[in-house]
Coordinates of C-alpha atoms and ligand atoms in Angstrom, one line a residue:
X217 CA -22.6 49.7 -19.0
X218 CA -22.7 53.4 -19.7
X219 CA -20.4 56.1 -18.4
X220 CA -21.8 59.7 -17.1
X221 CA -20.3 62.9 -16.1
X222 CA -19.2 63.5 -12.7
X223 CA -20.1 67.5 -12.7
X224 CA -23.0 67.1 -14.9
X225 CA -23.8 68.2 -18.4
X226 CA -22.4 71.5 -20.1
X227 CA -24.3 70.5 -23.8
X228 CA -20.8 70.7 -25.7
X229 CA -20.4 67.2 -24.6
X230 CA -21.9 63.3 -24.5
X231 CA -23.6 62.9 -21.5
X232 CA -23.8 59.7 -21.7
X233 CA -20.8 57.6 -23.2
X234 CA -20.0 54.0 -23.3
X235 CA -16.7 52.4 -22.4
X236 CA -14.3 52.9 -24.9
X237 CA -15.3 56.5 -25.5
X238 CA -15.1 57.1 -21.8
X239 CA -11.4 55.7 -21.8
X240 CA -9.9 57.7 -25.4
X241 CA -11.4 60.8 -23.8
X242 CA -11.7 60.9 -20.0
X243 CA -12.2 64.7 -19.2
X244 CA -16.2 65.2 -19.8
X245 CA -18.2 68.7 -19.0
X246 CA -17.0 71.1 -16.6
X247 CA -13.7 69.4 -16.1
X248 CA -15.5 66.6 -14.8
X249 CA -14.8 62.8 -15.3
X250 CA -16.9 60.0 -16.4
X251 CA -17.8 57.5 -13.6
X252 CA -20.0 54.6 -14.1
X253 CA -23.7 55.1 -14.1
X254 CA -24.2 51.7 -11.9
X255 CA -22.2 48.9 -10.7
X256 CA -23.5 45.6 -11.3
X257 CA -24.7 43.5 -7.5
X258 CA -22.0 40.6 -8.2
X259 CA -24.3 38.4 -6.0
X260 CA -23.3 36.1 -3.1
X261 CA -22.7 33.2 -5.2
X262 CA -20.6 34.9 -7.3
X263 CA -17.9 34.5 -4.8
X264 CA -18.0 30.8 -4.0
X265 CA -18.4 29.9 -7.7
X266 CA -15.4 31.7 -8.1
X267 CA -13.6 30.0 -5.1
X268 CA -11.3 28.0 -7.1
X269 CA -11.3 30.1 -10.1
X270 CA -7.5 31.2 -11.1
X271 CA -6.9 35.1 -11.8
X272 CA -8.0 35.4 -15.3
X273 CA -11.2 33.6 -15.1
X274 CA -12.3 35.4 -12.1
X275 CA -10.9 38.7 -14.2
X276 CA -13.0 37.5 -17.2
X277 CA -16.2 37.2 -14.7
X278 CA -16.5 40.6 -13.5
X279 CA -15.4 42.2 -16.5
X280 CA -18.5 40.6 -18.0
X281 CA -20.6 42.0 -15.2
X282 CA -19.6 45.1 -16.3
X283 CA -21.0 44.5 -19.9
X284 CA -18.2 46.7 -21.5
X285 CA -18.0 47.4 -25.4
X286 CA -15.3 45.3 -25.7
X287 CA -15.1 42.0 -27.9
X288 CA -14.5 39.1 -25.9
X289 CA -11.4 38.5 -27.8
X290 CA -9.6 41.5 -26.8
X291 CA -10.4 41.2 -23.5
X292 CA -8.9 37.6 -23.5
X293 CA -6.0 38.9 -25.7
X294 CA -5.4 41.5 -22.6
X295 CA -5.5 38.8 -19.8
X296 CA -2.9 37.2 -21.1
X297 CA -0.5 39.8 -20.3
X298 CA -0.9 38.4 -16.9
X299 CA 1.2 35.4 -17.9
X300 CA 4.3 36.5 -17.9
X301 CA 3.9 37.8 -14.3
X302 CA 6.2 35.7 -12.3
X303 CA 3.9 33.2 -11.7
X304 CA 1.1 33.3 -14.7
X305 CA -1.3 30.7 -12.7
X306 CA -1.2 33.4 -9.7
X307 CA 0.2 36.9 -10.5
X308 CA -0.9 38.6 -6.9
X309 CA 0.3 36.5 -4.8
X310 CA -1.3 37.0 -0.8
X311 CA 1.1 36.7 2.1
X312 CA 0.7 36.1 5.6
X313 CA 2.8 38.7 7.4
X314 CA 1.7 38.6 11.3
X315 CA -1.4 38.0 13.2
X316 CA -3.9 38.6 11.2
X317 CA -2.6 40.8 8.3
X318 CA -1.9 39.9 4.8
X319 CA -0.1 41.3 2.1
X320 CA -1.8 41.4 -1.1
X321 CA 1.5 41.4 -3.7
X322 CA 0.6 44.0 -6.5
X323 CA 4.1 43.9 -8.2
X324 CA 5.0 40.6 -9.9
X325 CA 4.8 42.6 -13.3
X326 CA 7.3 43.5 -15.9
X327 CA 7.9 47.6 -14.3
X328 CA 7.8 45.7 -10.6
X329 CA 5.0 48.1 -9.5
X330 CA 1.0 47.5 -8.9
X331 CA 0.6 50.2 -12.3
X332 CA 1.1 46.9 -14.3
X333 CA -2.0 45.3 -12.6
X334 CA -3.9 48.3 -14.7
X335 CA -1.4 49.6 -17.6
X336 CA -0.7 46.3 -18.9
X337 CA -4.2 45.2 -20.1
X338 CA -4.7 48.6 -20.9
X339 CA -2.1 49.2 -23.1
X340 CA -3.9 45.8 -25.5
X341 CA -7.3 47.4 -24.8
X342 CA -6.7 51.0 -26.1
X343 CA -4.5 50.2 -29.0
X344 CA -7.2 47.7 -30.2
X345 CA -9.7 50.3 -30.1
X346 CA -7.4 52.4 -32.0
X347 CA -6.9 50.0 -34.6
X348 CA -10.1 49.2 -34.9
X349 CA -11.4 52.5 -35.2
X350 CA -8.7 53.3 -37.6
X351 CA -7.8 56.3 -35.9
X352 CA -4.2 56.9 -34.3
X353 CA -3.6 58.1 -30.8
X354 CA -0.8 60.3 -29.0
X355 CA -0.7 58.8 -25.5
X356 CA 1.3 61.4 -22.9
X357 CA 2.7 60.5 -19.5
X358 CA 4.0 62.7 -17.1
X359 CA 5.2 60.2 -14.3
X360 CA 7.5 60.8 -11.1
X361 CA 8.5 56.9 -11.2
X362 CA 6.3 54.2 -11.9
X363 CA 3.3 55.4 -14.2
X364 CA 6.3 56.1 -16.9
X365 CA 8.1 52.6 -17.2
X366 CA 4.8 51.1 -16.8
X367 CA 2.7 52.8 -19.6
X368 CA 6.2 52.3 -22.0
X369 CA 6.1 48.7 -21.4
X370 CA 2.8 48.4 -22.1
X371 CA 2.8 50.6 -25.4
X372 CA 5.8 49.9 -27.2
X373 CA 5.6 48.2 -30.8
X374 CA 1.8 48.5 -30.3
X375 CA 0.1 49.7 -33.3
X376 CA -1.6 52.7 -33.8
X377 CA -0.7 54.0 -30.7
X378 CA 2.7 56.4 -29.9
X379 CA 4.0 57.3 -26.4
X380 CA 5.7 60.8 -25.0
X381 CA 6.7 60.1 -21.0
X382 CA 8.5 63.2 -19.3
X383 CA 10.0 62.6 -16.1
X384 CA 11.8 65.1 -13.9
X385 CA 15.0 64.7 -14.3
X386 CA 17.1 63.9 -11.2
X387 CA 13.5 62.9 -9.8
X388 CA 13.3 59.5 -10.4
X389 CA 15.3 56.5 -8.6
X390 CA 18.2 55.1 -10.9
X391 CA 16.0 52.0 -11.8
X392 CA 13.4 53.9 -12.5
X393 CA 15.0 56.1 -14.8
X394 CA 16.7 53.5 -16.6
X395 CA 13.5 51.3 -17.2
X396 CA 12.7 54.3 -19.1
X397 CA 15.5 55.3 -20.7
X398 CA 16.9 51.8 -22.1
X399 CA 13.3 51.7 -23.4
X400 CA 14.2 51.4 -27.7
X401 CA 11.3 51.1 -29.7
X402 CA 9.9 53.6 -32.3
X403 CA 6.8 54.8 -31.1
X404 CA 8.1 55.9 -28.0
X405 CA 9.7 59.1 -26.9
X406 CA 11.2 59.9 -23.5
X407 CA 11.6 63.3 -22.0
X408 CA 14.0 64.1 -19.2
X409 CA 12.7 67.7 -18.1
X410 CA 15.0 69.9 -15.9
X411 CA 12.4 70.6 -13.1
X412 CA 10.5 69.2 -10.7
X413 CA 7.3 66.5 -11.2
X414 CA 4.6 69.1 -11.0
X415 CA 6.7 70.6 -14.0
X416 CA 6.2 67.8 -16.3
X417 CA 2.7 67.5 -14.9
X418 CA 2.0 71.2 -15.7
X419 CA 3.5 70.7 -19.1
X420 CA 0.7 67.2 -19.4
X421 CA -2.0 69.0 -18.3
X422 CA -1.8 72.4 -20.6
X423 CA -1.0 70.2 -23.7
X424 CA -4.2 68.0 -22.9
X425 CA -5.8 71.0 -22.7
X426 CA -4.2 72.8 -25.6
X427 CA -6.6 73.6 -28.9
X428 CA -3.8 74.8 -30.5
X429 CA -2.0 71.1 -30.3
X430 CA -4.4 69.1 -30.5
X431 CA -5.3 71.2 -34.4
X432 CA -1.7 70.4 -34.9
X433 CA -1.6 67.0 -34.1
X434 CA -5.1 66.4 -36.0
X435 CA -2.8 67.7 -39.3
X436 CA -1.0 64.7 -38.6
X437 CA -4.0 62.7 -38.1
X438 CA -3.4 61.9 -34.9
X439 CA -5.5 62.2 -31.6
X440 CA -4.3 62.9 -27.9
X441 CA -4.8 60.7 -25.0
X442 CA -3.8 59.6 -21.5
X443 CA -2.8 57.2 -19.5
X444 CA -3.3 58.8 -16.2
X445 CA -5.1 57.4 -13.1
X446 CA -8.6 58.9 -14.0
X447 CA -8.8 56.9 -17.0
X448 CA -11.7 54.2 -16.2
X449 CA -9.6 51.9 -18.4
X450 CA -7.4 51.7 -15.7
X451 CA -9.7 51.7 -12.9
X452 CA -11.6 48.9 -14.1
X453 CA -8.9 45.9 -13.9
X454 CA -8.0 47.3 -10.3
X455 CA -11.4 46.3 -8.9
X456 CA -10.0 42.4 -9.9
X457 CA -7.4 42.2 -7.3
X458 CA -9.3 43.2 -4.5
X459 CA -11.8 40.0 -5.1
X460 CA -9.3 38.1 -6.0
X461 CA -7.4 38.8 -2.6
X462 CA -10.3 38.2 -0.5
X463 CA -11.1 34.7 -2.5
X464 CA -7.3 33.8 -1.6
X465 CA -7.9 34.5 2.6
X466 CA -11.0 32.2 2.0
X467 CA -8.9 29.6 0.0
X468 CA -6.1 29.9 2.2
X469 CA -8.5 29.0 5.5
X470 CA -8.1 32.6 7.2
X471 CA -11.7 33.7 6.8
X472 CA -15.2 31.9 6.2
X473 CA -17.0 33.1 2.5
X474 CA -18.8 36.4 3.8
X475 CA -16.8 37.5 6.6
X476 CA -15.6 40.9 6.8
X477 CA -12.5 42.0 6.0
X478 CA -10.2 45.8 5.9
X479 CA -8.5 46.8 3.2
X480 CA -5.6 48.9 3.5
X481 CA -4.6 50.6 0.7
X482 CA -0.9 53.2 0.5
X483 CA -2.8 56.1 -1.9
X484 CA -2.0 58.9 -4.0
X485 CA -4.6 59.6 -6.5
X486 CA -6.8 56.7 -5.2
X487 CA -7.3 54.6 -8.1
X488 CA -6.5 51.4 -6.0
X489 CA -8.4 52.6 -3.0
X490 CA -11.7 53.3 -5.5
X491 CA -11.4 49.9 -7.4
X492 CA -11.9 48.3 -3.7
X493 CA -14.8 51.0 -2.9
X494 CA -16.5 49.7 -6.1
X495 CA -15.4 46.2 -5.2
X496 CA -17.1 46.5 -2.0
X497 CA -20.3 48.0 -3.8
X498 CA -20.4 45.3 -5.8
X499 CA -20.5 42.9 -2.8
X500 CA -17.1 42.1 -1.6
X501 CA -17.7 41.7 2.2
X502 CA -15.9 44.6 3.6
X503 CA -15.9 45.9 6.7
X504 CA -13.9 49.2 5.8
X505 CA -11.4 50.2 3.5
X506 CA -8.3 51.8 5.0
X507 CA -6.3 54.8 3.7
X508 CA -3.1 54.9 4.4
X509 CA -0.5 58.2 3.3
X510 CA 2.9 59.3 4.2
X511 CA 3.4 63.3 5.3
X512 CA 1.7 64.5 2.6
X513 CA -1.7 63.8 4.6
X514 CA -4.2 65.6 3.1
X515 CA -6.8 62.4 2.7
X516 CA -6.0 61.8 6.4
X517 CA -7.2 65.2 6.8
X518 CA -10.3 65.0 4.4
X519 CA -11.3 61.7 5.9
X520 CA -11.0 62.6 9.6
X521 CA -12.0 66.0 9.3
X522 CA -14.2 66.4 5.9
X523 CA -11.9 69.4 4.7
X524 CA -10.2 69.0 1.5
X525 CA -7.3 71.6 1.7
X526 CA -4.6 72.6 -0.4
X527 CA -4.1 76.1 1.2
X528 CA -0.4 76.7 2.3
X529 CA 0.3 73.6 1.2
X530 CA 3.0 72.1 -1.0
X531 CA 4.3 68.7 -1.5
X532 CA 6.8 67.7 1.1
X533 CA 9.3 64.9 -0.4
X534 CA 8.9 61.3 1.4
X535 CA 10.4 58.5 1.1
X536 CA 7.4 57.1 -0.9
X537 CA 7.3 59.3 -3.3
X538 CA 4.5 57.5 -5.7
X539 CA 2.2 58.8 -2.9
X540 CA 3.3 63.0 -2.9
X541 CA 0.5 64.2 -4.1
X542 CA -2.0 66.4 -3.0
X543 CA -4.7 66.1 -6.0
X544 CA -6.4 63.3 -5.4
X545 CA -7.9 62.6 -9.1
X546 CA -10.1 59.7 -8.4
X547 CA -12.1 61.2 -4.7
X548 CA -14.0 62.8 -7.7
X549 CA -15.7 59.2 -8.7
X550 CA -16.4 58.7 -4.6
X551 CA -18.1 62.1 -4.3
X552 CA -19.8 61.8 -7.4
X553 CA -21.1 58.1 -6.1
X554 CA -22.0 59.0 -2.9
X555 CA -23.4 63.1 -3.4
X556 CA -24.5 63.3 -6.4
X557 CA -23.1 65.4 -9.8
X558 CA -24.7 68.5 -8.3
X559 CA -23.0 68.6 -5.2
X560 CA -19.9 67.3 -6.9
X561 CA -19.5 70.1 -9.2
X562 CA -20.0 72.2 -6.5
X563 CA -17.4 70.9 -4.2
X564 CA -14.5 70.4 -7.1
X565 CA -15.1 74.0 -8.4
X566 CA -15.1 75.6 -5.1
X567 CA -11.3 73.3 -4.5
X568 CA -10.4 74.9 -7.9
X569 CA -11.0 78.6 -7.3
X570 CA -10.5 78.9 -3.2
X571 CA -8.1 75.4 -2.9
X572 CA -10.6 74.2 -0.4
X573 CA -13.8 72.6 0.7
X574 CA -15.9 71.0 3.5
X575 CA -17.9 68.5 3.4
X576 CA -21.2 68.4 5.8
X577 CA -21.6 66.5 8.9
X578 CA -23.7 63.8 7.2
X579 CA -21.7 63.7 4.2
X580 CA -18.6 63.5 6.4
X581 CA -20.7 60.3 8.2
X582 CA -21.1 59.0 5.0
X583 CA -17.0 58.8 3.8
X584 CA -16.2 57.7 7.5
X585 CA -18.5 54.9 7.2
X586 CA -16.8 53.5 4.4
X587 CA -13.2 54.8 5.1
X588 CA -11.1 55.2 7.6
X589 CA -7.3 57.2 7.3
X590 CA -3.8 57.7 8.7
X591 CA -0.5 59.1 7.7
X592 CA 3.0 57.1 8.4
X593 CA 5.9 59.7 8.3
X594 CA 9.4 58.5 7.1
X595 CA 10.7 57.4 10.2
X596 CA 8.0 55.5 11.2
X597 CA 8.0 53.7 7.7
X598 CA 11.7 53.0 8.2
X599 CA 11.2 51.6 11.2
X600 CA 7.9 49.1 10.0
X601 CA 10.5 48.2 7.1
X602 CA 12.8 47.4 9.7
X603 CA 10.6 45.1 11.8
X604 CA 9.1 43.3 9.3
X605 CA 12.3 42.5 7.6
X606 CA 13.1 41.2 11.2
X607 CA 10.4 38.8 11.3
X608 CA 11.3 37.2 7.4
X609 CA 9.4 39.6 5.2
X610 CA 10.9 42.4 2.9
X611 CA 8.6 45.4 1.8
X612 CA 9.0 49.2 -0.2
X613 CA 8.0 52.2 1.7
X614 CA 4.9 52.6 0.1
X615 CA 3.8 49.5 1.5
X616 CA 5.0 50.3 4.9
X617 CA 2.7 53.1 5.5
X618 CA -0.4 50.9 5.5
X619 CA 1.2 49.2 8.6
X620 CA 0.9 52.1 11.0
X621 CA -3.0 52.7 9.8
X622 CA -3.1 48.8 10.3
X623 CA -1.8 49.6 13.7
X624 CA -4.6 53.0 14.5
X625 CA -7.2 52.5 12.6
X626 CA -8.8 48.9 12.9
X627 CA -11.7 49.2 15.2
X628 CA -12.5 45.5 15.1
X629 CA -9.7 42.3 15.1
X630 CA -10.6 41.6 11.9
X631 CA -7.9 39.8 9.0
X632 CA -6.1 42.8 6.6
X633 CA -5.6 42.9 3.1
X634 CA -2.3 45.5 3.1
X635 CA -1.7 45.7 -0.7
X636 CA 2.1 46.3 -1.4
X637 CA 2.4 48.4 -4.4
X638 CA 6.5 48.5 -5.3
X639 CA 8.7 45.6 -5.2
X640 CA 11.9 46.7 -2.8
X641 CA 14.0 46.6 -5.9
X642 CA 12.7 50.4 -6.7
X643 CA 13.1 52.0 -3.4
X644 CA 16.8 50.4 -2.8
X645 CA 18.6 53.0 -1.4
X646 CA 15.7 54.0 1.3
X647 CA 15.5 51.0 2.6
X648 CA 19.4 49.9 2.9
X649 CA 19.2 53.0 5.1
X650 CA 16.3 51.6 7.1
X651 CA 18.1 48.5 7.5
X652 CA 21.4 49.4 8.1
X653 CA 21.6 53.2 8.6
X654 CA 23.8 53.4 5.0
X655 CA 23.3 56.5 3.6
X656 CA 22.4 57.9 0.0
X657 CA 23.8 54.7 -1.6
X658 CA 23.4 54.4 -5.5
X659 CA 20.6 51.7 -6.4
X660 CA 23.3 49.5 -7.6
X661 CA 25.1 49.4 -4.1
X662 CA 22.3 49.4 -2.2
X663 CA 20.5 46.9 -4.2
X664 CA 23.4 44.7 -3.2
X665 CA 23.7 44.9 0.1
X666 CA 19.9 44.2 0.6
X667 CA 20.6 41.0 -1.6
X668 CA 23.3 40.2 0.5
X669 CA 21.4 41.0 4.1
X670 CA 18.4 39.5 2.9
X671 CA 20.1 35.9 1.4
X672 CA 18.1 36.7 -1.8
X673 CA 19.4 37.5 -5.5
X674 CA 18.6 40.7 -7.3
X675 CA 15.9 39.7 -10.2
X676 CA 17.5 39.8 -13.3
X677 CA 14.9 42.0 -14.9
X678 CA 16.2 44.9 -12.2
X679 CA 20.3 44.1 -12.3
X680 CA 19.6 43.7 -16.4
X681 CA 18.5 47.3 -16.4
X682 CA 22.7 48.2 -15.4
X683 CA 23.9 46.6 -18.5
X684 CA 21.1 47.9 -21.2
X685 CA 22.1 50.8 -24.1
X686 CA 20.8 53.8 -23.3
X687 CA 18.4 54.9 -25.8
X688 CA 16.5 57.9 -24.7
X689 CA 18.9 60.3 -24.3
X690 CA 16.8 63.5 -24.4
X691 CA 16.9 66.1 -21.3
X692 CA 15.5 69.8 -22.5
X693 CA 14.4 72.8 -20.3
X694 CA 10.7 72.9 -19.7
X695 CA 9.3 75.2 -22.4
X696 CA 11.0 72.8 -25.1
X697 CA 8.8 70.1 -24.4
X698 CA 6.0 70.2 -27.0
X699 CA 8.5 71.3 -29.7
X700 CA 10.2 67.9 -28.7
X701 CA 6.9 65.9 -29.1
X702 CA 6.2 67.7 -32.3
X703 CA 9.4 66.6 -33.9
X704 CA 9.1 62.9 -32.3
X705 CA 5.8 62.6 -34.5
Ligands
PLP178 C1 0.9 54.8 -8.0 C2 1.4 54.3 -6.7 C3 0.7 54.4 -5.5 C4 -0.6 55.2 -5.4 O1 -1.7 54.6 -6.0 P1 -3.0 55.4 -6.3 O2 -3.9 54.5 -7.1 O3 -2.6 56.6 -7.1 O4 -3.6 55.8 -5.0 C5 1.2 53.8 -4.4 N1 2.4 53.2 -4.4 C6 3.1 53.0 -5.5 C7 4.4 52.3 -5.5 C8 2.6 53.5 -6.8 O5 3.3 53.4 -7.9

C-alpha cells in the first residue's frame, strides 16, 4: 500500500510514499498529511474465518491486507507487546454494560490508556526502521496526560531511537505525572514546562517545523520525529480493535455475523474514531459511527451543522481532559477520503487563515451519513459515572461521554460498541467526586476510597507509581525548552 498527500502535491515533496516513510515523516506538501491511497475490501469471509481467531492473529490478518513495508518479523516482534496486557490471549476485553450496549476495554496496557493499543507496537515498528536504516531519530512528545507515559513506555532502552516529552506542569493528574517522571532510562528526557498544554504544544510544533534544529540536530546525526496522533503508524493498529470488538459481540451471541452495529467513540483528535471509519470501509458492518465530546464541542458542531469553527473559541477545561481540543488532526484523512485533496486543501487552508469553514449541503449529507455527534458536559458525565457504577460497572470520564450520545443519537435499537479509553485509576479524584461528592482529593486518597467503595484493590502498576525514585526532575520556563533538548542529546 502506498501513502499520498492529503492537500495535494507542492513538487518539494514525495507524492507518493510507502509506509515507513509516511510514518518517520508524516507532514507532506502544503502542511498536509499522508492518508492511504486505498483501503483493501477485507471481504465477508474475512470475518467468519476470523471468528475464533485470538487478537494477534486477527491483528496479523489485516495488517497483511494492508501490504505494508514491513518484514513479517517485526510485525510479529510488535504483536507481542500485546502479551503483557493483563490478559495476553485477550487484551480488549468487551463488556456488557446494559441493554444493548457494550464496552469495548481499550486500557489493559502498561500506561492504563487506549494510546497503548497504538504507541506500543509502534514504538517496535519505528525503532526497527531506524535501526535498520542506520539512521537515528529524535522522537518529541508534547502530551497533556496519556500520549507522554505512553510513548515513554514504548521507547525507552529502544535503540536508535531517543525521546523528549514536555508536559505542562501542574497539568497532568498525579499518576500521570509520575508515570512520567519515575520513567529512568537513558534515552529519554522529560520536560515539566511552566505553562499551559497548548504551550508545550506550541513549543512541538515550531521545533518540528524549525530548519534551524533540525541543521543542528543533523550535526549530531540525528533526525526528528513524532509520535503524535497523525502518524499513520499509529492509526493503523487502531483499525484492529474495532474488528476485533465486533468479532467478540458475534462470539459472545449478541449479534448474527453481518448485522449492524454503532460505534461510539469519546474523541479528540479522532484517531480512534478514523481507524473505525476505515474499519467500516473496509467492511465491518456498521450502521454509524458515533462521536461523542465533552464541552469542548466543536465536532458536535461540525457534524450537526458542517461548520468547522475555532472563532472565539478557546479550550474550556473538562473533566476529560484527553478530549480538550479543538484541532481535530485526523478529520483531515475523512475529508481527504470523502472530498478529495483539492477540496481538502481548500477547506484546511481557509481554517488556517480565517479559523473556519463550511462544508456544503451534500458534503454535510455525506459526514452525517457516516457519523453522528454529541457533547456530554461534566455534570452529566458525573452523573453516567454515577449510574453505572450503581449498576456494577466502574468507568473514567472520557468513557462516560459516549453514554449520553448512546442515549441521543441512536436512531435504530441496535447493540453499541462504547470504547472506554482510561482505566478509572487516571481520573481518581474526578470520579471520587462523582461518587461521593469528595472534593479535590489527591490521587492517592481518592484512589483509595474508590478501592474501598468499589470492593476492588488498586493495581499494583498504579499504587507502585507512589513508591518509585523520581528521576526526571526537570521543570524550566517555556523558551528553555530546545536548549534543554539540545543538552539531553
Ligand atoms: C487520546 C485520548 C482520547 C481521544 O482519542 P483521539 O483518538 O485523539 O480522538 C480519549 N480518551 C482518552 C483517555 C485519551 O487518552
Amino acid at each position: 500500500m502506498q501513502f499520498i498527500e492529503t492537500r495535494g502535491n507542492d513538487g518539494q515533496h514525495p507524492e507518493r510514499v510507502s509506509f515507513s516513510e509516511a510514518i518517520l515523516a508524516p507532514i507532506s506538501s502544503f502542511g498536509g498529511i499522508y492518508s492511504p491511497e486505498s483501503l483493501p475490501d477485507l471481504g465477508e469471509s474475512f470475518f467468519s474465518d476470523h471468528l475464533s481467531s485470538d487478537y494477534k492473529t486477527l491483528a496479523r490478518a489485516v495488517l497483511t491486507a494492508f501490504d505494508i513495508d514491513i518484514d513479517a518479523a517485526i510485525i510479529d516482534k510488535a504483536l507481542t507487546l500485546y502479551d503483557d496486557f493483563d490478559d495476553g490471549s485477550n487484551p480488549v476485553p468487551v463488556v456488557k454494560v446494559k441493554d444493548d450496549l457494550f464496552v469495548s476495554e481499550l486500557w489493559h496496557g502498561p500506561t492504563r490508556a487506549f494510546k497503548d493499543m497504538a504507541l506500543q507496537p509502534f514504538g517496535i515498528v519505528l525503532s526497527s526502521i531506524a535501526q535498520h536504516r542506520n539512521e537515528n531519530y529524535l522522537i518529541l512528545a508534547a502530551t497533556s496526560g496519556d500520549t507522554g507515559p505512553a510513548a515513554l513506555e514504548t521507547f525507552k532502552n529502544k535503540a536508535n531511537v531517543q525521546v523528549a516529552c514536555m508536559y505542562p506542569e501542574g497539568g497532568t493528574s498525579d499518576v500521570q505525572r509520575l508515570q512520567m517522571v519515575t520513567e529512568d532510562a537513558a534515552n529519554l528526557k522529560v520536560i515539566g514546562v511552566k505553562g499551559d498544554f497548548d504551550d508545550t504544544q506550541s513549543a512541538l510544533k515550531r521545533l518540528l517545523a524549525s530548519k534551524a534544529f533540525k541543521d543542528t540536530l543533523k550535526e549530531k546525526n540525528i533526525l526528528l520525529s513524532a509520535a503524535n496522533s497523525v502518524n499513520f503508524g499509529r492509526i493503523i493498529f487502531q483499525t484492529i480493535y474495532h474488528i476485533h470488538s465486533y468479532l467478540e459481540l458475534v462470539r459472545q451471541n449478541e449479534i448474527e455475523q453481518g448485522e449492524n452495529v454503532y460505534l461510539n467513540v469519546p474523541s479528540g483528535n479522532f484517531g480512534n474514531a478514523l481507524g473505525g471509519y476505515y474499519a467500516m470501509k473496509m467492511g465491518l458492518p456498521v450502521e454509524k459511527i458515533l462521536i461523542a465530546s465533552n464541552n469542548n464541542n466543536i465536532l458536535t458542531q461540525f457534524i450537526n451543522t458542517g461548520a468547522y469553527d475555532l472563532r472565539d473559541s478557546a479550550v474550556i477545561p473538562t473533566i476529560s481532559p484527553a478530549m480538550d481540543i479543538l484541532k481535530s488532526s485526523n478529520i483531515e484523512r475523512i475529508l481527504f477520503d470523502m472530498f478529495g485533496k483539492e477540496r481538502t486543501k481548500e477547506l484546511m487552508l481557509q481554517l488556517d487563515n480565517d479559523k473556519h469553514y463550511q462544508l456544503n449541503d451534500d458534503e454535510l449529507k455525506q459526514i452525517q451519513s457516516i457519523f453522528s455527534a454529541d457533547y456530554c458536559d461534566d455534570d452529566e458525565g458525573k452523573k453516567y459515572i454515577k449510574e453505572a457504577f450503581s449498576t456494577g460497572y466502574l468507568m473514567d470520564p472520557h468513557t462516560a461521554t459516549c453514554f449520553k450520545a448512546y442515549e441521543t443519537c441512536r436512531d435504530k435499537p441496535l447493540k453499541t460498541i462504547v470504547y472506554s479509553t482510561a482505566e478509572w485509576t487516571k481520573f481518581s479524584p474526578v470520579i471520587a467526586n462523582a461518587l461521593t461528592g469528595e472534593k479535590d482529593a489527591h490521587d492517592i486518597d481518592a484512589l483509595k476510597s474508590i478501592a474501598a467503595e468499589a470492593g476492588i484493590e488498586i493495581p499494583a502498576i498504579i499504587s507502585g507509581l507512589f513508591e518509585k525514585e523520581i528521576t526526571q526532575n526537570t521543570i524550566i520556563e517555556k523558551d528553555k525548552i530546545e536548549s534543554e533538548i539540545l543538552s539531553f542529546l
